[in-house]
mmCIF file of C-alpha atoms in Angstrom:
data_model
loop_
_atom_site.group_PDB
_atom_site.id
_atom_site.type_symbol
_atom_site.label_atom_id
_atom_site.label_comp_id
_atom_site.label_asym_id
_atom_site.label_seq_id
_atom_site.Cartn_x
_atom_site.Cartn_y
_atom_site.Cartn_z
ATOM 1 C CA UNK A 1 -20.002 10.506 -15.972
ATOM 2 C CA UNK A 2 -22.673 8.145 -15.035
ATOM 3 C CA UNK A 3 -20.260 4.972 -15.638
ATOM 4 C CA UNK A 4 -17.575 7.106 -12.712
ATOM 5 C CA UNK A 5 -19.996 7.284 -9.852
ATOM 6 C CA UNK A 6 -21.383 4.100 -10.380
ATOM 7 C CA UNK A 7 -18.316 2.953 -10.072
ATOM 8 C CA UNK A 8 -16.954 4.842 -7.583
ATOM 9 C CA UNK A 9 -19.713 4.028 -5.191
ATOM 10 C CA UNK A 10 -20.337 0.601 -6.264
ATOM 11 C CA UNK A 11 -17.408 -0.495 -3.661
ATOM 12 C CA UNK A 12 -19.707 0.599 -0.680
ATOM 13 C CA UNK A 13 -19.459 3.318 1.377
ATOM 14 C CA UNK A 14 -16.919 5.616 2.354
ATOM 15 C CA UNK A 15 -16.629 3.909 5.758
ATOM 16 C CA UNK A 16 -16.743 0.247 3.478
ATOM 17 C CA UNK A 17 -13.653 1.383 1.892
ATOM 18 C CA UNK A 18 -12.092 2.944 4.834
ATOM 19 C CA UNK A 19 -12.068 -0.077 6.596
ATOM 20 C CA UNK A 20 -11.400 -2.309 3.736
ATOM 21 C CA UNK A 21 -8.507 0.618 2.811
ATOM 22 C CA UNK A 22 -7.306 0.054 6.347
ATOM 23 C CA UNK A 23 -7.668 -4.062 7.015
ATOM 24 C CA UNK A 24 -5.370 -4.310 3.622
ATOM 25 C CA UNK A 25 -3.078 -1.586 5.274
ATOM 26 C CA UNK A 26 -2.999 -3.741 8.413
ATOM 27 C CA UNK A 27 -2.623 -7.320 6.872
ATOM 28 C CA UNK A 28 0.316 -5.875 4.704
ATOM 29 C CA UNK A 29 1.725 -4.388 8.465
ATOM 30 C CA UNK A 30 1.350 -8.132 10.027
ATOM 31 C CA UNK A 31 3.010 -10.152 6.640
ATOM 32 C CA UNK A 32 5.681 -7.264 7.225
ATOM 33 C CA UNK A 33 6.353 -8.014 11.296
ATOM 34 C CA UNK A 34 6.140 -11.847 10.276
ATOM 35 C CA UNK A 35 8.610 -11.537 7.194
ATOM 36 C CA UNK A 36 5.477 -13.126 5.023
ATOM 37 C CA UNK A 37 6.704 -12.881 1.887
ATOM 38 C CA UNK A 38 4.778 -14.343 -0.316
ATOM 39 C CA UNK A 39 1.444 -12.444 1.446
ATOM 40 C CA UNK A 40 3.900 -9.302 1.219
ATOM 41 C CA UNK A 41 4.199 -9.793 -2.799
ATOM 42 C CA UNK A 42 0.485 -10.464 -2.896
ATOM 43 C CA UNK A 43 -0.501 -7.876 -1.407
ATOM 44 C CA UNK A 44 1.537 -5.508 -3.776
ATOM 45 C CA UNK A 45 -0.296 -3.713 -6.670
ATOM 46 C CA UNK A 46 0.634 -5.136 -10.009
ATOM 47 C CA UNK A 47 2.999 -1.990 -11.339
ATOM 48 C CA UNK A 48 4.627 -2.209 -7.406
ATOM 49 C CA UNK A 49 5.354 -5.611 -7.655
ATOM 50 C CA UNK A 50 6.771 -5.442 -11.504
ATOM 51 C CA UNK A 51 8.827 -1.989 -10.182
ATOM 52 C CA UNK A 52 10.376 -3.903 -7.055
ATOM 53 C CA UNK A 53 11.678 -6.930 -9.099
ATOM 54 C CA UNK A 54 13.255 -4.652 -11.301
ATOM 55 C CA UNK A 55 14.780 -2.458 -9.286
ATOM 56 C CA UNK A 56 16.429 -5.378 -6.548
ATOM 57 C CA UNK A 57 17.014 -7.197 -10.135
ATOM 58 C CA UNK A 58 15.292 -10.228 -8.111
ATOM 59 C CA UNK A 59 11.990 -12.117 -7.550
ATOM 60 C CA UNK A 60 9.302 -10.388 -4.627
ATOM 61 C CA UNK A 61 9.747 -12.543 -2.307
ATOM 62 C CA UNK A 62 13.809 -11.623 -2.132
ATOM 63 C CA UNK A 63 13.578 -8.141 -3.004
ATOM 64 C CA UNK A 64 11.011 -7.425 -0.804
ATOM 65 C CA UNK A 65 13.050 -8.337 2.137
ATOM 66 C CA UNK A 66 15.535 -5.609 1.456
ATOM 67 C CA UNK A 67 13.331 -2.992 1.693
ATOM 68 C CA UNK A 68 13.647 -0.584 4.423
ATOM 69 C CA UNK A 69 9.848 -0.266 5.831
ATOM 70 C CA UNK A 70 10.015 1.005 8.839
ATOM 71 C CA UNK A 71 7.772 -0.650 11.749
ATOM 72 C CA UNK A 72 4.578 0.877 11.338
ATOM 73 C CA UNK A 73 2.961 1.790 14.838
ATOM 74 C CA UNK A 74 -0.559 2.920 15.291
ATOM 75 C CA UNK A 75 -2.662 4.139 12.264
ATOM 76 C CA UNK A 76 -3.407 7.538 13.076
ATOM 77 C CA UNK A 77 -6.052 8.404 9.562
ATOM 78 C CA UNK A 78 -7.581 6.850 6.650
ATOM 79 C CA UNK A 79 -8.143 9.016 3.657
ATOM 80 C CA UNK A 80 -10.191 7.249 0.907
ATOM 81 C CA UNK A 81 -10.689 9.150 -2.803
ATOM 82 C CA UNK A 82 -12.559 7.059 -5.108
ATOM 83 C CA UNK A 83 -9.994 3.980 -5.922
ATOM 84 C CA UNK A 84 -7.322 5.252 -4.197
ATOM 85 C CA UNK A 85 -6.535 5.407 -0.322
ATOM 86 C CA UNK A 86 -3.923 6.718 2.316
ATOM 87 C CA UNK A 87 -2.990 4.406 5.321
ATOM 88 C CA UNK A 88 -1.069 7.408 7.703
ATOM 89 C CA UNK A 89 0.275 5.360 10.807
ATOM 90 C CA UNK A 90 2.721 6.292 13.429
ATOM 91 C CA UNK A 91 6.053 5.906 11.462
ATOM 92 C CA UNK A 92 4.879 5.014 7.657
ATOM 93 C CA UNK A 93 2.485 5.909 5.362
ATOM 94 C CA UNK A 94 0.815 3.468 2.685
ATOM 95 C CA UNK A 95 -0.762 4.566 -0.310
ATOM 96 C CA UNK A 96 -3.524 1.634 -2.056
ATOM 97 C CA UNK A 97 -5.125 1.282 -4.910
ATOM 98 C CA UNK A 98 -8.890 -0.170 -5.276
ATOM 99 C CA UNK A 99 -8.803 -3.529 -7.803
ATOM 100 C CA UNK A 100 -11.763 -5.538 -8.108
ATOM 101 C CA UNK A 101 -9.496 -7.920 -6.138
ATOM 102 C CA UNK A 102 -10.149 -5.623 -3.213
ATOM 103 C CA UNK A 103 -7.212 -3.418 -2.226
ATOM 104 C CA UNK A 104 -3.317 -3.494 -2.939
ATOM 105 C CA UNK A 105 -0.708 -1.753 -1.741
ATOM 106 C CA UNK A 106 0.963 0.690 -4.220
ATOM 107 C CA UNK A 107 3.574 2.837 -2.265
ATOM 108 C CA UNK A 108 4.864 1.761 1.104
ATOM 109 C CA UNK A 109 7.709 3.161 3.617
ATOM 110 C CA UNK A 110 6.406 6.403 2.226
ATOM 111 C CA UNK A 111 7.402 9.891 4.474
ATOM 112 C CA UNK A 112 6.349 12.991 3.688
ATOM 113 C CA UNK A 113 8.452 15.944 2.631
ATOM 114 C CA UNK A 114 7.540 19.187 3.344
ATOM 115 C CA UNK A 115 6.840 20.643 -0.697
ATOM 116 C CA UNK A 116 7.570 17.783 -1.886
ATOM 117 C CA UNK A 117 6.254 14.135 -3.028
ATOM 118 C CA UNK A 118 6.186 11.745 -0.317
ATOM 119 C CA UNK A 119 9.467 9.185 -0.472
ATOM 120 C CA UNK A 120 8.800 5.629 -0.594
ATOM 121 C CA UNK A 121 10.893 2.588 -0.431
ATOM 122 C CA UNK A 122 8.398 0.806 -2.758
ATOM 123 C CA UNK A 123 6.404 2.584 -5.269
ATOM 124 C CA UNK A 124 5.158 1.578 -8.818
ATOM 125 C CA UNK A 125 5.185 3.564 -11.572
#
C-alpha cells in the first residue's frame, strides 16, 4: 500500500497532473488541427497505437488520418485519478494514461452514452 501512494503522488500534485493531463490533451488537439502525424502516433498510448494499426490494417501515421475525431473546442474539465485522466472539451472527450514518459492519450473521439461506456474512435484495449 505504501509502494501505491508513493507512487501515486510521486507525479506531483493534483493540479501538476491536471495541467500536465491537460497540456498532453491540448498538444494531441494542435497535432490533430495540423494533421501531425507522427506527433499524433506519439502521443498515443502504447496498446492505442498497437489497436489502431490493427484495426485500419495500416501504419499510425495512415490510420490515424482516418479517424473521425471531431474538432475539439474548449476544454470544459479535467478529472485526474491516480494514473489515469479525463480531458472533457466542447465536442470530444480524451481519456490518458500516466507513463513515466509523462502522459499519452488512450481513448480519443470518445462521447458519452447515457448508461453506457463512452464511444471512441480510438481506444486500446
Amino acid at each position: 500500500m505504501v509502494g501505491l501512494a508513493a507512487a501515486v503522488t510521486s507525479c506531483g500534485t493534483l493540479a501538476e497532473r491536471e495541467e500536465a493531463a491537460f497540456a498532453a490533451a491540448t498538444r494531441f488537439e494542435q497535432a490533430l488541427t495540423a494533421q501531425q502525424t507522427t506527433e499524433l502516433c506519439a502521443a498515443l498510448a502504447p496498446a492505442t497505437r498497437d489497436e489502431l494499426e490493427q484495426s485500419a490494417k495500416q501504419p499510425c501515421r495512415q490510420g490515424v488520418t482516418k479517424s473521425d475525431i471531431p474538432a475539439a473546442g474548449a476544454v470544459h474539465s479535467v478529472d485526474v485519478y491516480g494514473g489515469q485522466a479525463r480531458v472533457v472539451l466542447e465536442h470530444d472527450t480524451i481519456f490518458l494514461a500516466h507513463f513515466p514518459t509523462g502522459w499519452k492519450i488512450s481513448a480519443a473521439g470518445c462521447s458519452s452514452q447515457p448508461g453506457q461506456p463512452y464511444s471512441c474512435e480510438i481506444k486500446g484495449r
